[in-house]
Amino acid sequence: MCRPTHQRGDPGGCSSSAAGRWSAWVSGPSVSTAASVRVRCAAMVEQPFRLVVIGDSTSFTDDTGPKLPNDKALYPNVLAARIEAAVGRPVAVNVLARAGTDVREAWRLVAKDRHAQFEVLMGADAVVVGVGSIDHAPAGIPAIVETMIPFLRPESVRRIVRKNVYGAHPYLVRATAGRFTHTAPAEFARLYDSVLFQVRSLARGAAGVTLGPTSHRSRFYGKGHPTLRAREAMQREIAERHGFPFVSAWDIVEPHADRLNPDGIHWPHTAHQEVAEALADRLIAQVRGEAGRPQPPSF
């Protein structure tokens, strides 16, 4: 019988110094030191590095549309491949995301979803928090109005209201100069702070990084995004206060803006690759002990 002694952050090397700890768990007193080490290595291979991505549609959509979770061009999978090459262990990726995930939904996920809390985050070796894009998107109408539309009855009324509201949206955004966003800044700050606090509480010292918002510059959003940089700076400050390094998505994606999806939001493969590389640099440094990690909060 073998019991692994792998600790979070160990990149997976197998050394003879661990043999003594293992020999007691290998049946028979005559098992050699080399055999003990081989058993330890085999056991560690069975323990994949667990990468968790809390994101939105940018984690599963490229410039042509939504993709299957195992698409190798998506940034979570590119990131997993980089980490696997760096630490010498297989990487299991768990992406918790849906189209339009905002900070309130992310908070509900980490604060109320038992599966996400205790079966996903609590066992994570590394966590990416990549929400905020839709929160900072220009809004022509209050978010509560859009939220209520699906509940309108009868169906014919709902369709008419949706068509007219969405048709007027770009004109309303331009009329208000893009000052209003999906989530008010103070509310975003409160909820984002809570999300990161909860991730720190559950992941208990896992490597972590935050991904900033991407821009919304399509016709639907008035072809402009004047509040993006101010909101990005606010998000960065909150992330760094919690000990998470911050990667600016738009700094990486903007050079590829002419190749975005027609919705003005989703990225081509080259942007996914570059975002993943930036995230990998931060996470691998933490896994190797070259940079600090987000620490569990003190209660």
Short mmCIF file of C-alpha atoms in Angstrom, two decimals:
data_model
loop_
_atom_site.label_atom_id
_atom_site.label_comp_id
_atom_site.label_asym_id
_atom_site.label_seq_id
_atom_site.Cartn_x
_atom_site.Cartn_y
_atom_site.Cartn_z
CA MET A 1 0.00 0.00 0.00
CA CYS A 2 1.28 3.48 -0.85
CA ARG A 3 0.28 6.83 0.55
CA PRO A 4 1.46 9.93 -1.38
CA THR A 5 3.23 12.66 0.56
CA HIS A 6 2.98 15.30 -2.17
CA GLN A 7 2.46 18.79 -0.83
CA ARG A 8 0.86 21.68 -2.73
CA GLY A 9 3.52 23.56 -4.66
CA ASP A 10 5.89 20.59 -5.02
CA PRO A 11 6.61 20.54 -8.76
CA GLY A 12 6.67 16.78 -8.71
CA GLY A 13 10.34 15.85 -8.52
CA CYS A 14 11.22 12.41 -7.11
CA SER A 15 14.28 12.23 -4.87
CA SER A 16 15.86 9.52 -2.77
CA SER A 17 15.48 11.64 0.37
CA ALA A 18 11.78 10.73 0.39
CA ALA A 19 12.43 7.01 0.28
CA GLY A 20 12.49 6.57 4.04
CA ARG A 21 9.04 8.07 4.39
CA TRP A 22 7.76 5.64 1.79
CA SER A 23 9.38 2.39 2.76
CA ALA A 24 6.97 1.94 5.66
CA TRP A 25 4.05 2.07 3.28
CA VAL A 26 5.35 -0.50 0.80
CA SER A 27 4.42 -4.09 1.57
CA GLY A 28 7.35 -6.17 2.71
CA PRO A 29 10.50 -5.07 4.52
CA SER A 30 12.78 -6.16 1.69
CA VAL A 31 11.67 -3.49 -0.78
CA SER A 32 14.70 -1.48 -1.90
CA THR A 33 15.14 2.26 -1.66
CA ALA A 34 14.97 2.56 -5.46
CA ALA A 35 11.70 0.63 -5.52
CA SER A 36 10.27 2.91 -2.85
CA VAL A 37 11.13 5.96 -4.92
CA ARG A 38 9.56 4.40 -8.02
CA VAL A 39 6.36 3.75 -6.09
CA ARG A 40 6.31 7.33 -4.88
CA CYS A 41 6.79 8.63 -8.42
CA ALA A 42 4.01 6.38 -9.72
CA ALA A 43 1.64 7.61 -7.03
CA MET A 44 2.39 11.23 -7.84
CA VAL A 45 1.64 10.65 -11.52
CA GLU A 46 -1.85 9.68 -10.42
CA GLN A 47 -2.27 13.03 -8.64
CA PRO A 48 -2.78 15.64 -11.38
CA PHE A 49 -2.13 19.31 -10.84
CA ARG A 50 -5.59 20.83 -10.45
CA LEU A 51 -6.15 24.11 -12.29
CA VAL A 52 -9.42 25.99 -11.73
CA VAL A 53 -10.61 28.86 -13.93
CA ILE A 54 -13.50 31.02 -12.73
CA GLY A 55 -14.38 32.90 -15.88
CA ASP A 56 -16.88 34.01 -18.48
CA SER A 57 -17.38 33.31 -22.17
CA THR A 58 -13.86 34.46 -23.02
CA SER A 59 -12.69 31.17 -21.52
CA PHE A 60 -14.58 29.06 -24.06
CA THR A 61 -15.15 31.30 -27.11
CA ASP A 62 -12.82 32.46 -29.87
CA ASP A 63 -13.25 34.79 -32.82
CA THR A 64 -15.54 32.30 -34.58
CA GLY A 65 -17.81 31.34 -31.68
CA PRO A 66 -18.11 29.00 -28.67
CA LYS A 67 -15.84 25.94 -28.61
CA LEU A 68 -15.85 22.58 -26.86
CA PRO A 69 -14.10 22.53 -23.47
CA ASN A 70 -11.17 20.49 -24.79
CA ASP A 71 -10.31 22.88 -27.64
CA LYS A 72 -6.54 23.28 -27.36
CA ALA A 73 -6.58 26.90 -28.56
CA LEU A 74 -8.60 28.23 -25.61
CA TYR A 75 -6.56 30.02 -22.97
CA PRO A 76 -7.38 27.62 -20.08
CA ASN A 77 -6.05 24.69 -22.12
CA VAL A 78 -3.00 26.57 -23.39
CA LEU A 79 -2.31 27.54 -19.77
CA ALA A 80 -2.67 23.93 -18.64
CA ALA A 81 -0.16 22.77 -21.25
CA ARG A 82 2.36 25.39 -20.10
CA ILE A 83 1.98 24.39 -16.46
CA GLU A 84 2.25 20.68 -17.29
CA ALA A 85 5.51 21.27 -19.16
CA ALA A 86 6.87 23.33 -16.28
CA VAL A 87 5.98 21.10 -13.33
CA GLY A 88 6.20 17.67 -14.94
CA ARG A 89 2.75 16.58 -13.81
CA PRO A 90 -0.48 16.11 -15.76
CA VAL A 91 -2.86 19.03 -15.33
CA ALA A 92 -6.61 18.66 -14.84
CA VAL A 93 -8.52 21.80 -15.84
CA ASN A 94 -11.89 22.74 -14.37
CA VAL A 95 -13.48 25.79 -16.00
CA LEU A 96 -16.41 27.30 -14.09
CA ALA A 97 -17.90 29.71 -16.61
CA ARG A 98 -20.89 30.62 -18.69
CA ALA A 99 -21.71 33.37 -21.17
CA GLY A 100 -22.28 36.67 -19.42
CA THR A 101 -20.94 35.66 -16.02
CA ASP A 102 -20.74 38.80 -13.92
CA VAL A 103 -19.22 39.39 -10.51
CA ARG A 104 -22.50 38.70 -8.72
CA GLU A 105 -22.76 35.27 -10.32
CA ALA A 106 -19.12 34.60 -9.50
CA TRP A 107 -19.84 35.47 -5.88
CA ARG A 108 -22.82 33.11 -5.79
CA LEU A 109 -20.61 30.39 -7.25
CA VAL A 110 -17.86 30.63 -4.64
CA ALA A 111 -20.15 31.45 -1.70
CA LYS A 112 -23.15 29.19 -2.28
CA ASP A 113 -22.33 26.38 -4.74
CA ARG A 114 -21.22 23.44 -2.61
CA HIS A 115 -19.69 21.58 -5.55
CA ALA A 116 -17.61 24.57 -6.59
CA GLN A 117 -16.59 25.26 -3.01
CA PHE A 118 -15.61 21.88 -1.65
CA GLU A 119 -15.06 19.60 -4.65
CA VAL A 120 -13.36 22.08 -6.97
CA LEU A 121 -11.78 25.06 -5.20
CA MET A 122 -10.77 23.35 -1.98
CA GLY A 123 -8.57 20.89 -3.87
CA ALA A 124 -7.11 23.37 -6.35
CA ASP A 125 -3.38 23.78 -6.91
CA ALA A 126 -3.89 26.99 -8.91
CA VAL A 127 -6.83 29.33 -9.48
CA VAL A 128 -7.48 31.90 -12.21
CA VAL A 129 -10.20 34.47 -11.49
CA GLY A 130 -11.17 35.95 -14.84
CA VAL A 131 -14.41 37.87 -14.33
CA GLY A 132 -15.37 41.52 -14.69
CA SER A 133 -15.65 42.00 -18.45
CA ILE A 134 -19.45 42.14 -18.61
CA ASP A 135 -19.59 44.16 -15.38
CA HIS A 136 -17.65 47.00 -17.01
CA ALA A 137 -19.45 46.80 -20.37
CA PRO A 138 -21.27 50.00 -21.42
CA ALA A 139 -24.98 49.80 -20.58
CA GLY A 140 -27.76 51.68 -22.32
CA ILE A 141 -30.35 50.50 -19.82
CA PRO A 142 -30.14 49.57 -16.12
CA ALA A 143 -29.12 45.93 -15.65
CA ILE A 144 -32.29 45.25 -13.64
CA VAL A 145 -34.43 46.03 -16.70
CA GLU A 146 -32.56 43.49 -18.81
CA THR A 147 -32.84 40.96 -15.98
CA MET A 148 -36.63 41.33 -15.85
CA ILE A 149 -37.27 40.87 -19.58
CA PRO A 150 -37.29 37.01 -19.52
CA PHE A 151 -40.10 37.10 -16.95
CA LEU A 152 -42.50 39.16 -19.05
CA ARG A 153 -45.71 37.49 -20.16
CA PRO A 154 -47.23 36.72 -22.59
CA GLU A 155 -44.45 35.58 -24.90
CA SER A 156 -45.44 38.00 -27.64
CA VAL A 157 -44.98 40.97 -25.28
CA ARG A 158 -41.60 39.63 -24.15
CA ARG A 159 -40.38 39.34 -27.72
CA ILE A 160 -41.48 42.85 -28.63
CA VAL A 161 -39.88 44.36 -25.53
CA ARG A 162 -36.62 42.46 -26.03
CA LYS A 163 -36.41 43.43 -29.70
CA ASN A 164 -36.99 47.12 -28.99
CA VAL A 165 -34.72 47.30 -25.95
CA TYR A 166 -31.84 45.60 -27.73
CA GLY A 167 -32.42 47.65 -30.88
CA ALA A 168 -32.24 50.89 -28.91
CA HIS A 169 -29.23 49.83 -26.81
CA PRO A 170 -26.39 51.21 -28.99
CA TYR A 171 -28.16 54.56 -29.34
CA LEU A 172 -28.74 54.77 -25.59
CA VAL A 173 -25.07 53.99 -24.92
CA ARG A 174 -23.96 56.78 -27.25
CA ALA A 175 -26.53 59.17 -25.79
CA THR A 176 -25.08 58.64 -22.31
CA ALA A 177 -21.47 58.68 -23.60
CA GLY A 178 -20.93 55.16 -22.23
CA ARG A 179 -20.85 56.41 -18.64
CA PHE A 180 -23.11 53.67 -17.29
CA THR A 181 -22.05 50.05 -16.98
CA HIS A 182 -23.65 46.68 -16.32
CA THR A 183 -22.53 46.75 -12.67
CA ALA A 184 -22.07 49.97 -10.72
CA PRO A 185 -18.45 50.51 -9.64
CA ALA A 186 -19.13 50.46 -5.89
CA GLU A 187 -21.17 47.27 -6.18
CA PHE A 188 -18.51 45.63 -8.33
CA ALA A 189 -15.80 46.54 -5.83
CA ARG A 190 -17.80 45.08 -2.94
CA LEU A 191 -18.57 41.81 -4.70
CA TYR A 192 -15.14 41.35 -6.31
CA ASP A 193 -13.53 41.81 -2.92
CA SER A 194 -15.85 39.11 -1.54
CA VAL A 195 -15.08 36.74 -4.42
CA LEU A 196 -11.33 36.95 -3.87
CA PHE A 197 -11.70 36.63 -0.11
CA GLN A 198 -13.77 33.47 -0.60
CA VAL A 199 -11.29 32.01 -3.11
CA ARG A 200 -8.47 32.58 -0.63
CA SER A 201 -10.52 30.93 2.11
CA LEU A 202 -11.30 27.83 0.05
CA ALA A 203 -8.12 27.34 -1.99
CA ARG A 204 -5.96 27.65 1.15
CA GLY A 205 -2.68 28.83 -0.31
CA ALA A 206 -3.06 27.66 -3.91
CA ALA A 207 -1.27 29.66 -6.57
CA GLY A 208 -3.55 32.37 -7.91
CA VAL A 209 -3.84 35.07 -10.55
CA THR A 210 -6.56 37.45 -11.72
CA LEU A 211 -7.36 38.32 -15.33
CA GLY A 212 -8.64 41.81 -16.03
CA PRO A 213 -11.60 42.80 -18.21
CA THR A 214 -11.61 42.78 -21.97
CA SER A 215 -13.20 45.61 -23.94
CA HIS A 216 -16.65 45.79 -25.51
CA ARG A 217 -16.39 47.90 -28.65
CA SER A 218 -18.97 46.48 -31.04
CA ARG A 219 -21.93 48.34 -32.49
CA PHE A 220 -24.19 46.97 -29.74
CA TYR A 221 -22.03 48.74 -27.14
CA GLY A 222 -21.86 52.03 -29.02
CA LYS A 223 -18.42 51.30 -30.54
CA GLY A 224 -16.63 52.70 -27.53
CA HIS A 225 -15.62 51.82 -23.98
CA PRO A 226 -14.58 55.00 -22.15
CA THR A 227 -14.68 53.58 -18.61
CA LEU A 228 -12.56 50.48 -19.28
CA ARG A 229 -9.19 51.68 -17.98
CA ALA A 230 -10.59 53.27 -14.81
CA ARG A 231 -12.50 50.10 -13.96
CA GLU A 232 -9.48 47.96 -14.78
CA ALA A 233 -7.37 50.01 -12.38
CA MET A 234 -9.97 49.54 -9.64
CA GLN A 235 -10.01 45.79 -10.25
CA ARG A 236 -6.21 45.61 -10.18
CA GLU A 237 -6.07 47.42 -6.83
CA ILE A 238 -8.53 45.00 -5.23
CA ALA A 239 -6.74 41.95 -6.64
CA GLU A 240 -3.31 43.05 -5.47
CA ARG A 241 -4.68 43.88 -2.03
CA HIS A 242 -5.68 40.21 -1.76
CA GLY A 243 -2.25 39.04 -2.94
CA PHE A 244 -3.29 38.08 -6.49
CA PRO A 245 -1.08 39.24 -9.36
CA PHE A 246 -3.13 40.98 -12.06
CA VAL A 247 -2.91 40.37 -15.81
CA SER A 248 -4.39 43.08 -18.05
CA ALA A 249 -6.37 41.20 -20.69
CA TRP A 250 -6.91 44.26 -22.86
CA ASP A 251 -3.23 45.16 -22.99
CA ILE A 252 -2.67 41.75 -24.58
CA VAL A 253 -5.80 41.61 -26.74
CA GLU A 254 -5.90 45.18 -28.11
CA PRO A 255 -3.20 44.56 -30.77
CA HIS A 256 -5.54 41.87 -32.16
CA ALA A 257 -8.65 44.10 -32.07
CA ASP A 258 -9.15 43.95 -35.84
CA ARG A 259 -9.53 40.16 -35.57
CA LEU A 260 -12.05 40.01 -32.74
CA ASN A 261 -15.34 38.17 -33.09
CA PRO A 262 -18.00 40.41 -34.70
CA ASP A 263 -19.47 40.84 -31.21
CA GLY A 264 -16.37 42.94 -30.39
CA ILE A 265 -15.56 40.83 -27.36
CA HIS A 266 -14.05 37.42 -28.10
CA TRP A 267 -10.46 36.80 -29.08
CA PRO A 268 -8.59 35.07 -31.92
CA HIS A 269 -6.30 32.14 -31.14
CA THR A 270 -3.17 34.27 -30.98
CA ALA A 271 -4.72 36.39 -28.22
CA HIS A 272 -5.77 33.28 -26.29
CA GLN A 273 -2.18 32.04 -26.57
CA GLU A 274 -0.68 35.29 -25.30
CA VAL A 275 -3.17 35.62 -22.43
CA ALA A 276 -2.35 32.06 -21.36
CA GLU A 277 1.39 32.77 -21.48
CA ALA A 278 0.99 35.80 -19.23
CA LEU A 279 -1.12 33.83 -16.74
CA ALA A 280 1.34 30.92 -16.83
CA ASP A 281 4.29 33.15 -16.00
CA ARG A 282 2.58 34.30 -12.79
CA LEU A 283 1.35 30.88 -11.72
CA ILE A 284 4.53 28.93 -12.47
CA ALA A 285 6.61 31.42 -10.50
CA GLN A 286 4.35 30.79 -7.49
CA VAL A 287 4.41 27.01 -7.90
CA ARG A 288 8.22 27.07 -8.00
CA GLY A 289 8.39 29.28 -4.92
CA GLU A 290 9.82 32.22 -6.86
CA ALA A 291 6.87 34.51 -6.06
CA GLY A 292 4.39 34.84 -3.22
CA ARG A 293 0.94 33.28 -3.30
CA PRO A 294 -2.44 34.58 -2.14
CA GLN A 295 -2.63 33.53 1.50
CA PRO A 296 -5.64 32.18 3.41
CA PRO A 297 -7.32 34.93 5.43
CA SER A 298 -6.86 35.09 9.18
CA PHE A 299 -10.03 34.62 11.20
#
